CSV table of C-alpha atoms in Angstrom, one decimal:
chain,number,residue,atom,x,y,z
S,1,MET,CA,0.0,0.0,0.1
S,2,ARG,CA,2.7,2.5,0.9
S,3,ILE,CA,0.0,5.1,1.6
S,4,GLN,CA,2.1,7.9,3.6
S,5,ARG,CA,4.8,7.6,1.0
S,6,THR,CA,3.1,7.6,-1.9
S,7,VAL,CA,1.0,10.6,-0.8
S,8,TYR,CA,4.1,12.3,-0.3
S,9,LEU,CA,5.4,11.7,-3.5
S,10,LEU,CA,2.4,12.9,-5.2
S,11,THR,CA,2.5,15.9,-3.3
S,12,VAL,CA,5.8,16.5,-4.5
S,13,CYS,CA,4.8,15.5,-8.4
S,14,LEU,CA,1.6,17.9,-8.3
S,15,LEU,CA,4.1,20.9,-6.8
S,16,SER,CA,7.2,20.1,-9.6
S,17,VAL,CA,5.7,18.4,-12.6
S,18,SER,CA,2.6,17.1,-14.4
S,19,LEU,CA,1.1,14.1,-13.1
S,20,SER,CA,1.6,12.4,-17.3
S,21,GLY,CA,5.4,13.0,-16.9
S,22,CYS,CA,6.5,11.7,-13.1
S,23,PHE,CA,7.7,8.3,-11.3
S,24,PRO,CA,7.9,6.0,-14.1
S,25,TRP,CA,7.1,2.8,-11.1
S,26,ALA,CA,4.3,0.5,-10.2
S,27,SER,CA,1.4,1.4,-12.2
S,28,ARG,CA,3.1,4.0,-13.6
S,29,ALA,CA,5.7,1.9,-15.2
S,30,TYR,CA,3.0,-0.7,-16.7
S,31,LYS,CA,4.0,0.3,-20.4
S,32,ASN,CA,7.3,-0.5,-19.9
S,33,LEU,CA,6.8,-4.2,-18.8
S,34,PRO,CA,8.7,-6.7,-21.3
S,35,GLU,CA,6.6,-8.2,-24.1
S,36,GLU,CA,8.1,-11.4,-23.1
S,37,THR,CA,9.0,-13.0,-20.1
S,38,ALA,CA,10.9,-16.7,-19.3
S,39,LEU,CA,7.6,-18.4,-19.2
S,40,ASP,CA,7.7,-17.3,-23.1
S,41,ARG,CA,10.9,-18.9,-23.8
S,42,THR,CA,12.1,-22.0,-24.4
S,43,TYR,CA,15.8,-23.5,-23.0
S,44,ALA,CA,17.8,-26.3,-23.3
S,45,PHE,CA,20.0,-26.3,-20.0
S,46,GLU,CA,22.0,-29.7,-18.9
S,47,GLY,CA,22.6,-29.5,-15.2
S,48,LYS,CA,20.8,-29.0,-12.1
S,49,VAL,CA,19.4,-25.9,-10.3
S,50,ILE,CA,18.9,-25.0,-6.9
S,51,VAL,CA,16.1,-22.5,-5.7
S,52,VAL,CA,16.4,-21.0,-2.2
S,53,GLY,CA,13.0,-19.9,-0.9
S,54,ALA,CA,9.6,-20.8,-2.1
S,55,GLY,CA,8.4,-17.5,-1.7
S,56,THR,CA,7.0,-15.5,-4.7
S,57,SER,CA,10.5,-14.9,-6.9
S,58,GLY,CA,11.1,-18.4,-6.4
S,59,LEU,CA,8.2,-20.3,-7.1
S,60,ALA,CA,7.8,-18.3,-10.4
S,61,ALA,CA,11.7,-19.5,-11.2
S,62,ALA,CA,10.3,-22.7,-10.7
S,63,ARG,CA,8.0,-22.5,-12.9
S,64,VAL,CA,10.1,-21.8,-15.4
S,65,LEU,CA,12.4,-24.6,-14.7
S,66,GLU,CA,9.4,-27.2,-14.3
S,67,GLN,CA,8.0,-26.2,-17.5
S,68,ASN,CA,11.5,-26.6,-19.7
S,69,GLY,CA,12.3,-29.6,-18.1
S,70,VAL,CA,15.5,-29.1,-16.0
S,71,ASP,CA,16.6,-30.9,-12.7
S,72,TYR,CA,15.8,-28.6,-10.1
S,73,GLN,CA,14.8,-28.6,-6.0
S,74,VAL,CA,13.4,-25.4,-4.2
S,75,LEU,CA,14.8,-25.3,-0.4
S,76,GLU,CA,12.5,-23.5,1.8
S,77,ALA,CA,13.2,-22.7,5.2
S,78,THR,CA,9.3,-22.8,6.6
S,79,ASP,CA,6.9,-25.5,6.6
S,80,ARG,CA,4.9,-23.8,4.1
S,81,TYR,CA,5.5,-22.2,0.4
S,82,GLY,CA,4.4,-18.6,-0.5
S,83,GLY,CA,6.8,-17.1,1.7
S,84,ARG,CA,5.1,-13.6,3.0
S,85,LEU,CA,2.2,-14.5,1.2
S,86,LYS,CA,-0.4,-15.8,3.3
S,87,LYS,CA,-4.3,-16.0,3.5
S,88,ILE,CA,-6.8,-16.4,6.3
S,89,THR,CA,-10.6,-17.7,5.7
S,90,GLY,CA,-12.0,-17.7,9.1
S,91,LEU,CA,-12.0,-14.6,10.0
S,92,ALA,CA,-14.5,-12.8,7.7
S,93,ASP,CA,-16.7,-14.0,5.4
S,94,PHE,CA,-14.5,-13.6,2.4
S,95,PRO,CA,-10.7,-14.3,2.0
S,96,ILE,CA,-8.0,-12.1,3.1
S,97,ASP,CA,-4.8,-11.6,2.3
S,98,LEU,CA,-2.4,-11.9,5.5
S,99,GLY,CA,0.4,-11.1,3.3
S,100,ALA,CA,0.9,-8.5,0.5
S,101,GLU,CA,-2.7,-7.4,-0.2
S,102,TRP,CA,-2.4,-4.7,-3.1
S,103,ILE,CA,-1.8,-4.7,-6.8
S,104,HIS,CA,0.5,-1.6,-7.2
S,105,ASN,CA,-0.2,-1.9,-10.5
S,106,MET,CA,-2.9,-2.1,-14.1
S,107,PRO,CA,-5.1,-5.0,-13.9
S,108,GLY,CA,-3.2,-6.5,-17.3
S,109,ILE,CA,-0.5,-7.3,-15.2
S,110,LEU,CA,-1.9,-10.4,-13.8
S,111,ASN,CA,-1.9,-11.5,-17.2
S,112,LYS,CA,1.0,-10.9,-17.9
S,113,LEU,CA,2.2,-12.4,-14.7
S,114,LYS,CA,0.6,-15.8,-15.2
S,115,GLY,CA,1.7,-16.0,-19.3
S,116,LYS,CA,-1.9,-15.1,-20.7
S,117,ALA,CA,-2.4,-12.7,-23.3
S,118,GLY,CA,-4.7,-9.8,-23.1
S,119,GLU,CA,-5.5,-7.0,-20.7
S,120,GLU,CA,-8.7,-8.4,-19.6
S,121,PRO,CA,-7.8,-10.9,-15.9
S,122,ASP,CA,-9.9,-13.5,-14.8
S,123,GLU,CA,-9.6,-12.2,-11.4
S,124,GLU,CA,-12.2,-9.9,-10.1
S,125,LEU,CA,-10.5,-6.8,-9.1
S,126,ILE,CA,-11.7,-3.8,-6.6
S,127,PRO,CA,-9.9,-0.4,-7.6
S,128,TRP,CA,-8.5,1.1,-4.6
S,129,HIS,CA,-10.3,4.5,-5.2
S,130,LEU,CA,-11.0,5.9,-1.6
S,131,GLU,CA,-13.9,7.8,-1.0
S,132,ASP,CA,-13.8,8.4,2.8
S,133,SER,CA,-10.4,8.9,4.4
S,134,TYR,CA,-8.6,10.7,7.4
S,135,ARG,CA,-5.5,11.5,8.4
S,136,TRP,CA,-4.6,11.4,12.7
S,137,ASP,CA,-1.7,12.8,14.2
S,138,GLY,CA,-2.3,11.7,17.7
S,139,ALA,CA,-4.4,14.9,18.2
S,140,LYS,CA,-6.7,16.5,15.1
S,141,TYR,CA,-8.6,13.9,13.1
S,142,LYS,CA,-8.8,15.5,9.8
S,143,ALA,CA,-10.5,14.7,6.5
S,144,ILE,CA,-8.5,14.3,3.3
S,145,PRO,CA,-9.8,16.0,0.4
S,146,GLN,CA,-12.0,14.7,-2.6
S,147,TRP,CA,-9.2,16.3,-5.3
S,148,TYR,CA,-6.8,14.9,-3.3
S,149,ARG,CA,-8.1,11.2,-3.1
S,150,ASP,CA,-8.8,11.2,-6.6
S,151,ALA,CA,-5.3,12.5,-7.7
S,152,PHE,CA,-3.5,10.0,-5.4
S,153,PHE,CA,-5.7,7.3,-7.9
S,154,ALA,CA,-5.2,9.1,-11.3
S,155,PHE,CA,-1.3,9.0,-9.9
S,156,MET,CA,-0.6,5.6,-9.4
S,157,PRO,CA,-4.0,3.5,-9.9
S,158,GLU,CA,-3.6,-0.1,-7.8
S,159,GLN,CA,-6.0,-2.8,-7.1
S,160,LYS,CA,-7.3,-5.2,-4.6
S,161,PHE,CA,-8.4,-9.0,-5.1
S,162,LYS,CA,-12.6,-8.9,-4.7
S,163,ASN,CA,-12.9,-12.6,-4.2
S,164,SER,CA,-9.6,-13.8,-3.8
S,165,THR,CA,-6.4,-13.2,-2.4
S,166,TRP,CA,-2.4,-12.7,-3.5
S,167,TYR,CA,-1.6,-16.6,-2.5
S,168,ASP,CA,-4.7,-17.1,-4.6
S,169,PHE,CA,-2.7,-16.3,-7.5
S,170,ILE,CA,0.4,-17.8,-6.6
S,171,ASP,CA,-0.9,-20.6,-5.2
S,172,VAL,CA,-2.9,-21.6,-8.7
S,173,ASN,CA,-0.4,-20.2,-11.1
S,174,PHE,CA,2.6,-21.4,-9.8
S,175,ALA,CA,3.1,-23.1,-6.4
S,176,GLN,CA,0.7,-26.0,-7.8
S,177,GLU,CA,2.5,-26.9,-10.5
S,178,VAL,CA,6.1,-26.9,-8.9
S,179,LYS,CA,5.1,-28.1,-4.8
S,180,GLN,CA,6.4,-31.8,-5.7
S,181,ASN,CA,9.9,-30.3,-5.8
S,182,ILE,CA,10.1,-28.2,-2.5
S,183,VAL,CA,12.2,-29.2,0.8
S,184,PHE,CA,10.4,-27.8,3.6
S,185,ASN,CA,11.8,-27.2,6.8
S,186,ALA,CA,15.5,-26.7,5.0
S,187,PRO,CA,16.8,-23.1,5.9
S,188,VAL,CA,20.0,-22.7,3.6
S,189,SER,CA,22.8,-21.4,5.9
S,190,GLY,CA,25.7,-21.8,3.3
S,191,ILE,CA,26.6,-21.4,0.2
S,192,ASP,CA,29.8,-22.3,-1.2
S,193,TYR,CA,30.3,-21.6,-5.0
S,194,THR,CA,34.3,-22.5,-4.9
S,195,GLY,CA,33.9,-25.9,-7.3
S,196,ASP,CA,32.3,-27.1,-10.3
S,197,GLN,CA,29.5,-27.5,-8.3
S,198,VAL,CA,27.9,-25.3,-5.9
S,199,ARG,CA,27.6,-26.9,-2.7
S,200,VAL,CA,23.8,-25.5,-0.6
S,201,THR,CA,24.1,-26.4,3.4
S,202,THR,CA,21.2,-26.1,5.6
S,203,LYS,CA,20.9,-25.3,9.6
S,204,ASN,CA,19.9,-28.8,9.6
S,205,GLY,CA,23.1,-30.0,8.2
S,206,ASP,CA,22.0,-31.2,5.4
S,207,VAL,CA,24.7,-30.5,1.8
S,208,TYR,CA,22.8,-30.4,-1.6
S,209,THR,CA,24.7,-29.9,-4.6
S,210,ALA,CA,24.1,-28.1,-8.4
S,211,ASP,CA,25.4,-26.3,-10.9
S,212,LYS,CA,23.8,-23.1,-10.7
S,213,VAL,CA,22.1,-21.7,-7.8
S,214,LEU,CA,19.2,-19.0,-7.7
S,215,VAL,CA,18.9,-17.4,-4.1
S,216,THR,CA,15.5,-15.4,-3.3
S,217,VAL,CA,15.5,-15.1,0.2
S,218,PRO,CA,14.0,-11.8,2.1
S,219,MET,CA,16.5,-9.3,1.9
S,220,GLY,CA,16.2,-9.0,5.9
S,221,VAL,CA,17.7,-12.6,5.8
S,222,LEU,CA,20.8,-11.2,3.3
S,223,LYS,CA,21.2,-8.0,5.7
S,224,ALA,CA,21.5,-10.4,8.7
S,225,ASN,CA,24.2,-12.4,7.3
S,226,TYR,CA,22.5,-15.8,7.6
S,227,ILE,CA,23.7,-17.2,4.6
S,228,ASP,CA,27.9,-17.7,4.5
S,229,PHE,CA,29.1,-17.3,1.6
S,230,VAL,CA,31.9,-19.2,0.4
S,231,PRO,CA,34.0,-17.1,-1.3
S,232,ALA,CA,32.2,-14.2,0.6
S,233,LEU,CA,30.2,-11.6,-1.2
S,234,SER,CA,32.3,-8.6,-2.4
S,235,THR,CA,32.0,-5.6,-0.8
S,236,ALA,CA,30.3,-3.7,-3.2
S,237,LYS,CA,27.3,-6.5,-3.3
S,238,GLN,CA,27.4,-5.9,0.7
S,239,GLU,CA,27.2,-2.7,0.5
S,240,ALA,CA,24.0,-2.5,-2.1
S,241,ILE,CA,22.5,-5.0,0.1
S,242,GLU,CA,23.2,-2.7,3.5
S,243,SER,CA,21.9,0.4,1.7
S,244,VAL,CA,18.4,-1.4,1.0
S,245,GLN,CA,15.8,-0.4,3.7
S,246,PHE,CA,13.8,-3.0,5.0
S,247,LEU,CA,11.9,-2.0,7.7
S,248,PRO,CA,10.3,-4.2,10.2
S,249,GLY,CA,6.6,-4.1,10.3
S,250,PHE,CA,3.0,-5.8,11.0
S,251,LYS,CA,-0.3,-6.5,9.9
S,252,LEU,CA,-2.9,-6.3,12.6
S,253,LEU,CA,-7.0,-7.4,11.3
S,254,MET,CA,-9.6,-6.3,14.0
S,255,LYS,CA,-13.3,-7.8,13.8
S,256,PHE,CA,-15.6,-5.5,15.2
S,257,GLU,CA,-19.9,-6.0,15.1
S,258,GLU,CA,-19.7,-2.6,13.3
S,259,LYS,CA,-18.5,-0.2,10.9
S,260,TYR,CA,-17.7,3.1,12.5
S,261,TYR,CA,-14.5,3.6,10.7
S,262,PRO,CA,-13.7,5.4,7.3
S,263,ASP,CA,-11.9,3.4,4.3
S,264,ILE,CA,-8.5,4.7,6.1
S,265,VAL,CA,-6.8,6.8,8.2
S,266,VAL,CA,-3.4,7.8,7.6
S,267,CYS,CA,-1.3,8.4,11.1
S,268,GLU,CA,1.2,10.8,10.8
S,269,VAL,CA,4.6,8.9,11.5
S,270,GLU,CA,8.6,10.2,10.6
S,271,VAL,CA,9.9,7.0,9.3
S,272,GLY,CA,7.7,3.9,7.9
S,273,GLU,CA,4.1,4.3,7.9
S,274,LYS,CA,1.1,3.7,9.8
S,275,SER,CA,-2.7,3.2,9.1
S,276,PHE,CA,-6.1,2.0,9.8
S,277,TYR,CA,-8.0,0.5,6.9
S,278,ASP,CA,-11.0,-1.1,6.0
S,279,VAL,CA,-10.1,-4.7,4.7
S,280,ALA,CA,-13.5,-5.1,3.4
S,281,PHE,CA,-13.6,-1.8,1.3
S,282,LYS,CA,-16.3,-2.8,-1.5
S,283,LYS,CA,-15.9,-6.5,-1.2
S,284,GLU,CA,-19.9,-6.8,-0.4
S,285,ALA,CA,-19.2,-8.6,2.4
S,286,GLU,CA,-21.1,-8.4,6.0
S,287,SER,CA,-18.4,-8.6,8.1
S,288,ASN,CA,-15.9,-5.6,9.3
S,289,VAL,CA,-12.4,-5.9,9.7
S,290,LEU,CA,-10.2,-3.2,10.1
S,291,GLY,CA,-6.5,-3.5,9.4
S,292,LEU,CA,-3.5,-2.1,11.0
S,293,LEU,CA,-0.3,-1.7,8.5
S,294,VAL,CA,2.8,-0.2,10.5
S,295,THR,CA,6.6,-0.3,9.3
S,296,GLY,CA,9.5,1.2,10.7
S,297,PRO,CA,10.5,2.6,14.5
S,298,THR,CA,6.5,3.2,15.0
S,299,ALA,CA,6.8,-1.1,14.6
S,300,GLU,CA,9.5,-1.3,17.0
S,301,SER,CA,7.8,0.8,19.5
S,302,TYR,CA,4.5,-1.6,19.7
S,303,TYR,CA,7.3,-4.9,19.7
S,304,GLN,CA,8.3,-3.2,23.1
S,305,LEU,CA,5.1,-3.7,24.8
S,306,GLY,CA,5.4,-7.0,24.9
S,307,SER,CA,3.4,-9.5,23.8
S,308,LYS,CA,0.4,-9.4,20.5
S,309,GLU,CA,-1.9,-9.0,23.2
S,310,ALA,CA,-0.4,-5.7,24.6
S,311,MET,CA,-0.3,-4.4,20.8
S,312,LEU,CA,-3.9,-5.5,20.2
S,313,SER,CA,-4.7,-3.3,22.9
S,314,ALA,CA,-2.5,-0.5,22.3
S,315,ALA,CA,-4.4,-0.4,18.7
S,316,LEU,CA,-7.9,-0.7,20.3
S,317,GLU,CA,-6.7,2.5,22.8
S,318,GLU,CA,-5.7,4.4,19.9
S,319,LEU,CA,-9.2,3.6,18.3
S,320,ASP,CA,-10.9,4.9,21.1
S,321,GLN,CA,-9.2,8.0,21.0
S,322,ILE,CA,-10.1,8.5,17.7
S,323,PHE,CA,-13.7,7.6,17.4
S,324,ASP,CA,-14.8,8.0,21.0
S,325,GLY,CA,-14.7,4.8,22.8
S,326,LYS,CA,-16.5,2.9,19.8
S,327,ALA,CA,-13.7,0.3,19.2
S,328,THR,CA,-14.1,-1.5,22.7
S,329,GLU,CA,-17.9,-0.9,22.1
S,330,HIS,CA,-18.1,-2.8,18.6
S,331,PHE,CA,-14.8,-5.3,19.2
S,332,THR,CA,-15.7,-9.5,18.9
S,333,GLY,CA,-12.4,-9.9,20.6
S,334,GLU,CA,-11.5,-11.6,16.9
S,335,TYR,CA,-8.3,-10.4,15.8
S,336,VAL,CA,-4.8,-11.5,13.6
S,337,LEU,CA,-1.5,-10.7,13.9
S,338,GLU,CA,1.0,-11.1,11.4
S,339,ASN,CA,4.5,-9.6,12.5
S,340,TRP,CA,7.0,-9.8,9.4
S,341,GLY,CA,9.8,-7.7,11.7
S,342,GLN,CA,10.3,-10.4,14.5
S,343,SER,CA,10.0,-13.3,11.9
S,344,GLU,CA,13.6,-15.5,12.0
S,345,PHE,CA,13.3,-15.8,8.2
S,346,THR,CA,11.6,-12.5,6.5
S,347,ARG,CA,12.7,-10.2,9.2
S,348,GLY,CA,11.5,-7.3,7.6
S,349,THR,CA,8.5,-6.1,5.5
S,350,TRP,CA,8.6,-5.0,2.0
S,351,VAL,CA,11.4,-3.3,-0.4
S,352,GLU,CA,10.7,0.2,-2.4
S,353,ASN,CA,13.5,-0.2,-4.8
S,354,PHE,CA,11.8,2.7,-7.2
S,355,ARG,CA,14.0,4.8,-4.7
S,356,PHE,CA,17.3,2.9,-6.0
S,357,GLU,CA,20.1,4.2,-8.2
S,358,LYS,CA,20.5,2.4,-11.1
S,359,SER,CA,23.9,1.0,-10.2
S,360,VAL,CA,22.2,-0.5,-6.8
S,361,THR,CA,19.9,-2.3,-8.8
S,362,GLU,CA,22.7,-3.6,-10.8
S,363,THR,CA,24.8,-4.4,-8.4
S,364,LEU,CA,22.3,-6.5,-6.3
S,365,ASN,CA,21.7,-8.4,-9.5
S,366,GLN,CA,25.2,-9.4,-10.4
S,367,PRO,CA,25.7,-13.1,-10.0
S,368,LEU,CA,28.5,-14.6,-8.2
S,369,GLU,CA,31.0,-16.1,-10.7
S,370,LYS,CA,27.5,-17.1,-12.9
S,371,LYS,CA,26.8,-19.9,-10.8
S,372,VAL,CA,24.7,-18.1,-8.1
S,373,TYR,CA,22.1,-15.8,-8.7
S,374,PHE,CA,19.7,-13.8,-6.8
S,375,ALA,CA,15.9,-12.5,-7.0
S,376,GLY,CA,13.2,-10.6,-5.2
S,377,GLU,CA,11.0,-7.5,-5.3
S,378,ALA,CA,14.6,-5.5,-4.6
S,379,TYR,CA,15.9,-7.0,-7.9
S,380,ASP,CA,13.4,-5.9,-10.3
S,381,VAL,CA,14.7,-4.0,-13.2
S,382,TYR,CA,11.1,-2.8,-13.8
S,383,LYS,CA,10.4,-1.2,-10.7
S,384,THR,CA,6.9,-2.7,-10.8
S,385,MET,CA,6.5,-3.0,-6.5
S,386,GLY,CA,5.6,-6.0,-4.5
S,387,VAL,CA,4.7,-9.0,-5.6
S,388,PRO,CA,4.7,-8.3,-9.8
S,389,GLY,CA,8.2,-6.8,-9.0
S,390,ALA,CA,9.2,-10.3,-6.9
S,391,ILE,CA,7.4,-12.1,-9.9
S,392,LEU,CA,9.1,-10.5,-13.0
S,393,SER,CA,12.7,-10.8,-11.0
S,394,GLY,CA,12.1,-14.3,-10.4
S,395,PHE,CA,11.8,-14.6,-14.5
S,396,TYR,CA,14.5,-12.2,-14.8
S,397,ALA,CA,16.8,-14.1,-12.5
S,398,ILE,CA,16.0,-17.7,-13.8
S,399,ASP,CA,16.4,-16.5,-17.8
S,400,ARG,CA,19.9,-15.1,-17.0
S,401,LEU,CA,21.0,-18.1,-15.0
S,402,LEU,CA,19.7,-20.7,-17.7
S,403,THR,CA,21.3,-18.9,-20.4
S,404,ASN,CA,24.4,-18.3,-18.7
S,405,GLN,CA,24.8,-14.3,-18.4
S,406,GLU,CA,26.6,-12.3,-15.9
């Protein structure tokens, strides 16, 4: 969603240049998408490939390997595929994305991602064009003008799934075709590429070998030096990784008996973002679910409360302050917390790689001796943001790997 940062960039854009010419990223970069991806090509690769991570990028790359008959394995640190993509079905009368939730692009990108022609997607979507929005600075609750909401949507159109989720999209179009090759509970702790074959060691002590490896772990895992590379990553590569902002954060979903809140309340923070938003926005649902999305130092302040119950209490207390006690009055007691920042194999939220210098993106994408390649939203050369960026990066990296490119 990136509500606060996008609103800020919109303001800068409105003050500096016309809307038609600024910031070619996310939906504004739609025209720059490649005409074909690795899904549209055929490869004759002799050898074995190991994909590290069964998140979005890893599954996208694995599908290309599967359809080309390449020998491969996917090593996944957890007991499930999807990475930061998850869904829940028990909290409301509609499925909810517990992970990534917004499509930061035009509807047609869904067809591009799954290798289908045409601009009209199969999935039913909801334009994220807000009608009832407010700001909250801790003391004042103020409406966001209609012209501003309209300009926001005109600047960067976004969508949400109406009856499905990002997790469903990945599951149906990628995971179902490759899940038989996934090894679960296999967190990779070492990658040695000194020999003719790459040796991949897991935290459990298991060793796998392959001709080439694609690393798709979250940026937080690389920043924490969880994987020991031999030889070590170059200074330039390490500096590029360290330069990437990968903020801690979480999503809290709360169910209420009545809807007493607007489409969104954007809270004022110095770094990162904090927003309360209507999860059921235009879903024609009966359930009332309010989400709290927090990243950056504000998330750390919630962590310091010591428990998920305390985090929930803090959120309800602030909502009561904004809405005169209505949160506590209407809260059903049902909630779900997804905490990316304190997850061992995530260690953060997301990347906004449209902020990167071109040289940083190039360095991040540089393979190690044409044996070890990298993919993920941070590496997306098309700057599409979010899940589309992760998928396109998986396609881009596996194409380079299979064709032995630098």
